[in-house]
Short mmCIF file of C-alpha atoms and ligand atoms in Angstrom, two decimals:
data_model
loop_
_atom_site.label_atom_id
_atom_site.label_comp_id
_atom_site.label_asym_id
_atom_site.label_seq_id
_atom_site.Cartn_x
_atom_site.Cartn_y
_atom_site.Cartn_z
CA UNK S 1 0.00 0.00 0.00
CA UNK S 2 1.40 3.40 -1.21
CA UNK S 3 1.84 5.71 2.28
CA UNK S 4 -0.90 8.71 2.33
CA UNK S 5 0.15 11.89 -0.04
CA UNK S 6 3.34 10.08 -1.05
CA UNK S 7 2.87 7.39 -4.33
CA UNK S 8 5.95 6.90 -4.48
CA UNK S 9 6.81 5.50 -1.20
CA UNK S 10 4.94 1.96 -0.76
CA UNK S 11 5.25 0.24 2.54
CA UNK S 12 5.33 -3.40 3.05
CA UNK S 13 3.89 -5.08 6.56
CA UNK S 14 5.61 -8.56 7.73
CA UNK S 15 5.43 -10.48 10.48
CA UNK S 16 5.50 -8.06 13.14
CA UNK S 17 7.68 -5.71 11.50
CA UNK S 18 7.29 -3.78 8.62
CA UNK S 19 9.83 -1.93 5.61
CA UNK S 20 9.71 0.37 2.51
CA UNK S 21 10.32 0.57 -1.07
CA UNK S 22 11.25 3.78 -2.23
CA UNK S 23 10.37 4.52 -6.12
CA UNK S 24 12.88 6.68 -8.00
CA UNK S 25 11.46 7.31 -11.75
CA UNK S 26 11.59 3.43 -12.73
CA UNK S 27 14.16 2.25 -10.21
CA UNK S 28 13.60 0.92 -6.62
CA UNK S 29 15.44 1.17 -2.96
CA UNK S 30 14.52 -0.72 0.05
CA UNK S 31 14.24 1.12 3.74
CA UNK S 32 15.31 -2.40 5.36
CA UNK S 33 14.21 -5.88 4.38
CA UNK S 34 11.34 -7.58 6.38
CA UNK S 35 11.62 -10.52 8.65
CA UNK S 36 9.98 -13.83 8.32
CA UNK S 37 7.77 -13.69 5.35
CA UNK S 38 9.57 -10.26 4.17
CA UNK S 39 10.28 -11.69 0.76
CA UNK S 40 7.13 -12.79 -0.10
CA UNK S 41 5.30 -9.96 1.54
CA UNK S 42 7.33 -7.65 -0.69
CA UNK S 43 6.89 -9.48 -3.93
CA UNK S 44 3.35 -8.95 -3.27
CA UNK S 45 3.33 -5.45 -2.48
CA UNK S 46 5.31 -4.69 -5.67
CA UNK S 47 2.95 -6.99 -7.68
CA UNK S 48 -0.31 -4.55 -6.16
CA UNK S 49 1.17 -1.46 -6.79
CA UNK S 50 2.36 -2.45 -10.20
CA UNK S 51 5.72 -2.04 -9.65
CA UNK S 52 7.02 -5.46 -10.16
CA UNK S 53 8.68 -4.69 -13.13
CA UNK S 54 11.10 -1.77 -11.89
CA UNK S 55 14.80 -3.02 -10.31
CA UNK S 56 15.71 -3.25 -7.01
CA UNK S 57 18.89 -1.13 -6.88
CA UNK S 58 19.61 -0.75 -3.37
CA UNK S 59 19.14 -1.27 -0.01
CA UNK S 60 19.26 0.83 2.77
CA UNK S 61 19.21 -0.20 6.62
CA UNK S 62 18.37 1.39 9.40
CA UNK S 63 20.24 -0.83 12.00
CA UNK S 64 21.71 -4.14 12.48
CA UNK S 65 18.70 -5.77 14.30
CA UNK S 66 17.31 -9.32 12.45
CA UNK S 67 14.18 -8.47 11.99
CA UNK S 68 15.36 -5.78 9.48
CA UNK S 69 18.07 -7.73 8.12
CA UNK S 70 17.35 -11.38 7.96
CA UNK S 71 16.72 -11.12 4.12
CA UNK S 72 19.33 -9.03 3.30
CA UNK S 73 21.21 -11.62 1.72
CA UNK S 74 18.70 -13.33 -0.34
CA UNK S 75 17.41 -10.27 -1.64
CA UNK S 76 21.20 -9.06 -3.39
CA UNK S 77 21.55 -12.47 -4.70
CA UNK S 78 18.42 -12.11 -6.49
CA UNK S 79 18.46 -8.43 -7.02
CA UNK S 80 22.38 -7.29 -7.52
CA UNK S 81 20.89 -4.72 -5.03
CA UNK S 82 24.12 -2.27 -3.38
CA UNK S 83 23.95 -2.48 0.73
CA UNK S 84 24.16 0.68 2.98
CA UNK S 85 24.33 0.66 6.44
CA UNK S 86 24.95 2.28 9.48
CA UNK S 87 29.15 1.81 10.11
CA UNK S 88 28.60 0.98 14.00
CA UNK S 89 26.26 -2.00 13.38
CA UNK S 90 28.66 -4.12 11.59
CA UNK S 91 29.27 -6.87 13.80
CA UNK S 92 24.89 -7.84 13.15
CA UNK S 93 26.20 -7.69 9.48
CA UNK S 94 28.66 -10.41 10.44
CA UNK S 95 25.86 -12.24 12.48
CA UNK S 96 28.54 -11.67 15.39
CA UNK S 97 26.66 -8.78 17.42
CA UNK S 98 27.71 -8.11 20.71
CA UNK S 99 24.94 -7.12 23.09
CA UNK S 100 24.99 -5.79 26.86
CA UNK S 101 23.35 -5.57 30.20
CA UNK S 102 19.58 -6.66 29.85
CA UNK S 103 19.88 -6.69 25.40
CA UNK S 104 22.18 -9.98 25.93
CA UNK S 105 18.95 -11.68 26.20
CA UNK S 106 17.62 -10.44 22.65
CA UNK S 107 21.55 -11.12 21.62
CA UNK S 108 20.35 -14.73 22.44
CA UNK S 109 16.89 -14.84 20.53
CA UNK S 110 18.90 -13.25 17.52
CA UNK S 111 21.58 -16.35 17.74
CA UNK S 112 18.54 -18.52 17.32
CA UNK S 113 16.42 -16.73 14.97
CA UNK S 114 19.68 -16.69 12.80
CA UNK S 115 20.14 -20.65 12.86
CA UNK S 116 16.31 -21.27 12.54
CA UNK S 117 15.48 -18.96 9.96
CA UNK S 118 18.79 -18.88 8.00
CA UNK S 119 20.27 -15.91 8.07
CA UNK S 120 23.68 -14.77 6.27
CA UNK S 121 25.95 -12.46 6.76
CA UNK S 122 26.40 -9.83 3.96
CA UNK S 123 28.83 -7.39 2.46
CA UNK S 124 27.99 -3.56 3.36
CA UNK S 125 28.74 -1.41 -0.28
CA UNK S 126 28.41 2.03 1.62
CA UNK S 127 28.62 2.73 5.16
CA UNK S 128 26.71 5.02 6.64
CA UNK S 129 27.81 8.01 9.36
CA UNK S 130 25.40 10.94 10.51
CA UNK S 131 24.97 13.88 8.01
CA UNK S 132 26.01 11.42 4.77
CA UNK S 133 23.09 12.06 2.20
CA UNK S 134 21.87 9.45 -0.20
CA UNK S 135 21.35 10.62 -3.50
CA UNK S 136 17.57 9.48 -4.13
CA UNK S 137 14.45 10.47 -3.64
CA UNK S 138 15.29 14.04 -3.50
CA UNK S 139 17.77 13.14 -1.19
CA UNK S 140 17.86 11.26 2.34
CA UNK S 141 20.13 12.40 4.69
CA UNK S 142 21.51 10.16 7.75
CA UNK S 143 20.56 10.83 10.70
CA UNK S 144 22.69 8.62 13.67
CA UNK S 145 19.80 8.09 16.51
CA UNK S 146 21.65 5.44 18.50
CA UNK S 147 20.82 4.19 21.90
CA UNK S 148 18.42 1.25 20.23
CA UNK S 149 21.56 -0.31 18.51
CA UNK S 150 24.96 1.48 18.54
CA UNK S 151 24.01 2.33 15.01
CA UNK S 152 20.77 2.99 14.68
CA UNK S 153 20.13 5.94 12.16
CA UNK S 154 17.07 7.66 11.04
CA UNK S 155 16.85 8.60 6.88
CA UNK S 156 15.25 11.88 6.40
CA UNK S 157 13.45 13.62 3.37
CA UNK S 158 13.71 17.21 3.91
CA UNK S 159 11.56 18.39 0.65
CA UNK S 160 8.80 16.19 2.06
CA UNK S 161 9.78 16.82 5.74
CA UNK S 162 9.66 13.09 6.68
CA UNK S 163 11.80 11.04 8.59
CA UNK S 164 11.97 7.14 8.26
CA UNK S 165 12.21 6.32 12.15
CA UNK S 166 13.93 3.15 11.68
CA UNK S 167 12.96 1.61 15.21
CA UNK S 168 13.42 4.83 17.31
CA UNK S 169 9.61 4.29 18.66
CA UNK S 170 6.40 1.81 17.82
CA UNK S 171 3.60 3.25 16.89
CA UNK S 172 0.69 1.26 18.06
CA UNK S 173 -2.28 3.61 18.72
CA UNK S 174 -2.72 4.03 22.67
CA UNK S 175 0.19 1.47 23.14
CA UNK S 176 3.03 3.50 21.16
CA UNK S 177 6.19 2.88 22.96
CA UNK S 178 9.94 3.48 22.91
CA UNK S 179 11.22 -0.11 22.48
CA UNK S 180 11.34 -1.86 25.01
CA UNK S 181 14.47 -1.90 27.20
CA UNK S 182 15.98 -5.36 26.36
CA UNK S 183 16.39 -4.60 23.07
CA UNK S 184 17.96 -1.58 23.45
CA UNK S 185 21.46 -1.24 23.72
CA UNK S 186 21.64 2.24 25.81
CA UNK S 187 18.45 3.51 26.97
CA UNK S 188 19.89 7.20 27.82
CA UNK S 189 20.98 7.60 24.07
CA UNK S 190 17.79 6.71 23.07
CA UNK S 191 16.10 9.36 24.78
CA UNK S 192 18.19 11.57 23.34
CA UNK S 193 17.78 10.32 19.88
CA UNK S 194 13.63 11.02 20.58
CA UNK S 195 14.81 14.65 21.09
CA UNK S 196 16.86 14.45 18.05
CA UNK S 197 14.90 13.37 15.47
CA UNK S 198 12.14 15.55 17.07
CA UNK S 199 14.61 18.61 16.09
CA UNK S 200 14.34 18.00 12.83
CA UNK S 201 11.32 20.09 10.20
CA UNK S 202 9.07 17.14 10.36
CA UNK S 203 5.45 16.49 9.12
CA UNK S 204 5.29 13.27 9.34
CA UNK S 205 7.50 9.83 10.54
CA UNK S 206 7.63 6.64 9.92
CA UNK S 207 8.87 4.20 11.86
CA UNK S 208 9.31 0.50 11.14
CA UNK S 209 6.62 -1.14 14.15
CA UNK S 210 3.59 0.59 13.35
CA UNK S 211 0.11 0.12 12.58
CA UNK S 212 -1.34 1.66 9.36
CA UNK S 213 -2.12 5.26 10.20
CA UNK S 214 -0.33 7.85 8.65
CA UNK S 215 2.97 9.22 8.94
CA UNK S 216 1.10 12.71 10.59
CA UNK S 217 -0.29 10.27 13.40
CA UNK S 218 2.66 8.54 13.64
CA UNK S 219 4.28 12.01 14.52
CA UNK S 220 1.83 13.12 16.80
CA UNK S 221 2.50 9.77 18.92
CA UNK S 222 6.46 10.15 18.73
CA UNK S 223 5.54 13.62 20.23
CA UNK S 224 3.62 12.35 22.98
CA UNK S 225 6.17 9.88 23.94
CA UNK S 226 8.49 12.39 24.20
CA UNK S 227 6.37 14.72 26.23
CA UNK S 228 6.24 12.30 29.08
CA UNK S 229 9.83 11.36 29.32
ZN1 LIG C 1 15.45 -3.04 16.26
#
């Protein structure tokens, strides 16, 4: 389904998690790439919006976390797709992250989820550092929002004032949350990330754990988190 205003921005929903296919005249880029199901889900979405036909020339990730990586792999093989990613994630590129405090218990789930559902590790074409800007769509410029992953960056649009959240928040009606604390890495840079991204000349967000209201709503929820932190 293409996102409200924008028809050139489709997003795809997976299980439990959801990514986005950015259409630049007849090419496409991916904003992560889906967990279980991710391939499939996309191939559908294309298929709907009648996009099937247009390449997939790139994919860019948000963080290192498997639920937005797990197909990575699969997906160049089949597309020749480039990879860009956040620089201070590398070691979930590897499948070798190293995880902290509380998150070693999601560093656990990940070593399983890897071995169950077959993940590989993958080569990273471009790495990504705060301020680099991506050439597409009008241009998306990297914004670093750590504290959920060492890495974690936001992509934003500034003609269309919208920032892809990555997993800086979920957006789930009444029950939108900061993620929880196990998975995050450093809870203090997180909060600071909120502020951050909240900085920027938004309209709208969109994050990756969301339901399907639009990227205005999404905003006004990241605004309420941050009101009561
Ligand atoms: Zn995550």
């Amino acid at each position: 389904m293409t996102i409200h205003g924008e028809d050139d921005i489709l997003q795809v929903r997976s299980f439990g998690v959801c990514f986005y296919v950015l259409r630049d005249s007849s090419s496409l880029y991916l904003i992560d790439g889906g967990f279980i199901g991710g391939v499939s889900s996309l191939r559908r979405a294309l298929k709907l919006a009648g996009w099937e036909a247009y390449p997939i020339k790139g994919i860019i990730l948000t963080h290192g976390h498997l639920d937005h990586i797990l197909n990575v792999s699969n997906l160049v093989d089949a597309t020749g797709a480039w990879v860009a990613a956040p620089t201070l994630d590398q070691g979930h590129y590897d499948g070798l992250p190293t995880y902290k405090g509380l998150s070693k218990l999601v560093g656990v789930m990940e070593k399983l989820g890897r071995l169950l559902f077959g993940f590989r590790a993958f080569q990273v074409d471009r790495y990504l550092n705060d301020g680099d800007l991506i050439t597409i769509s009008g241009g998306l410029r990297v914004v670093h929002l750590p504290g959920h992953t060492e890495g974690h960056c936001g992509l934003y649009s500034e003609s269309r004032k919208l920032l892809f959240a990555g997993d800086l928040f979920a957006s789930l009606g009444r029950f939108s949350h900061l993620p929880p604390r196990i998975f995050n890495r450093d809870e203090k840079a997180l909060r600071v990330s909120v502020g951050k991204a909240l900085d920027l000349d938004l309209t709208r967000v969109l994050p990756n754990h969301c339901d399907r209201s639009t990227g205005e709503e999404h905003l006004k929820r990241l605004r309420s988190i941050a009101y009561r932190l």
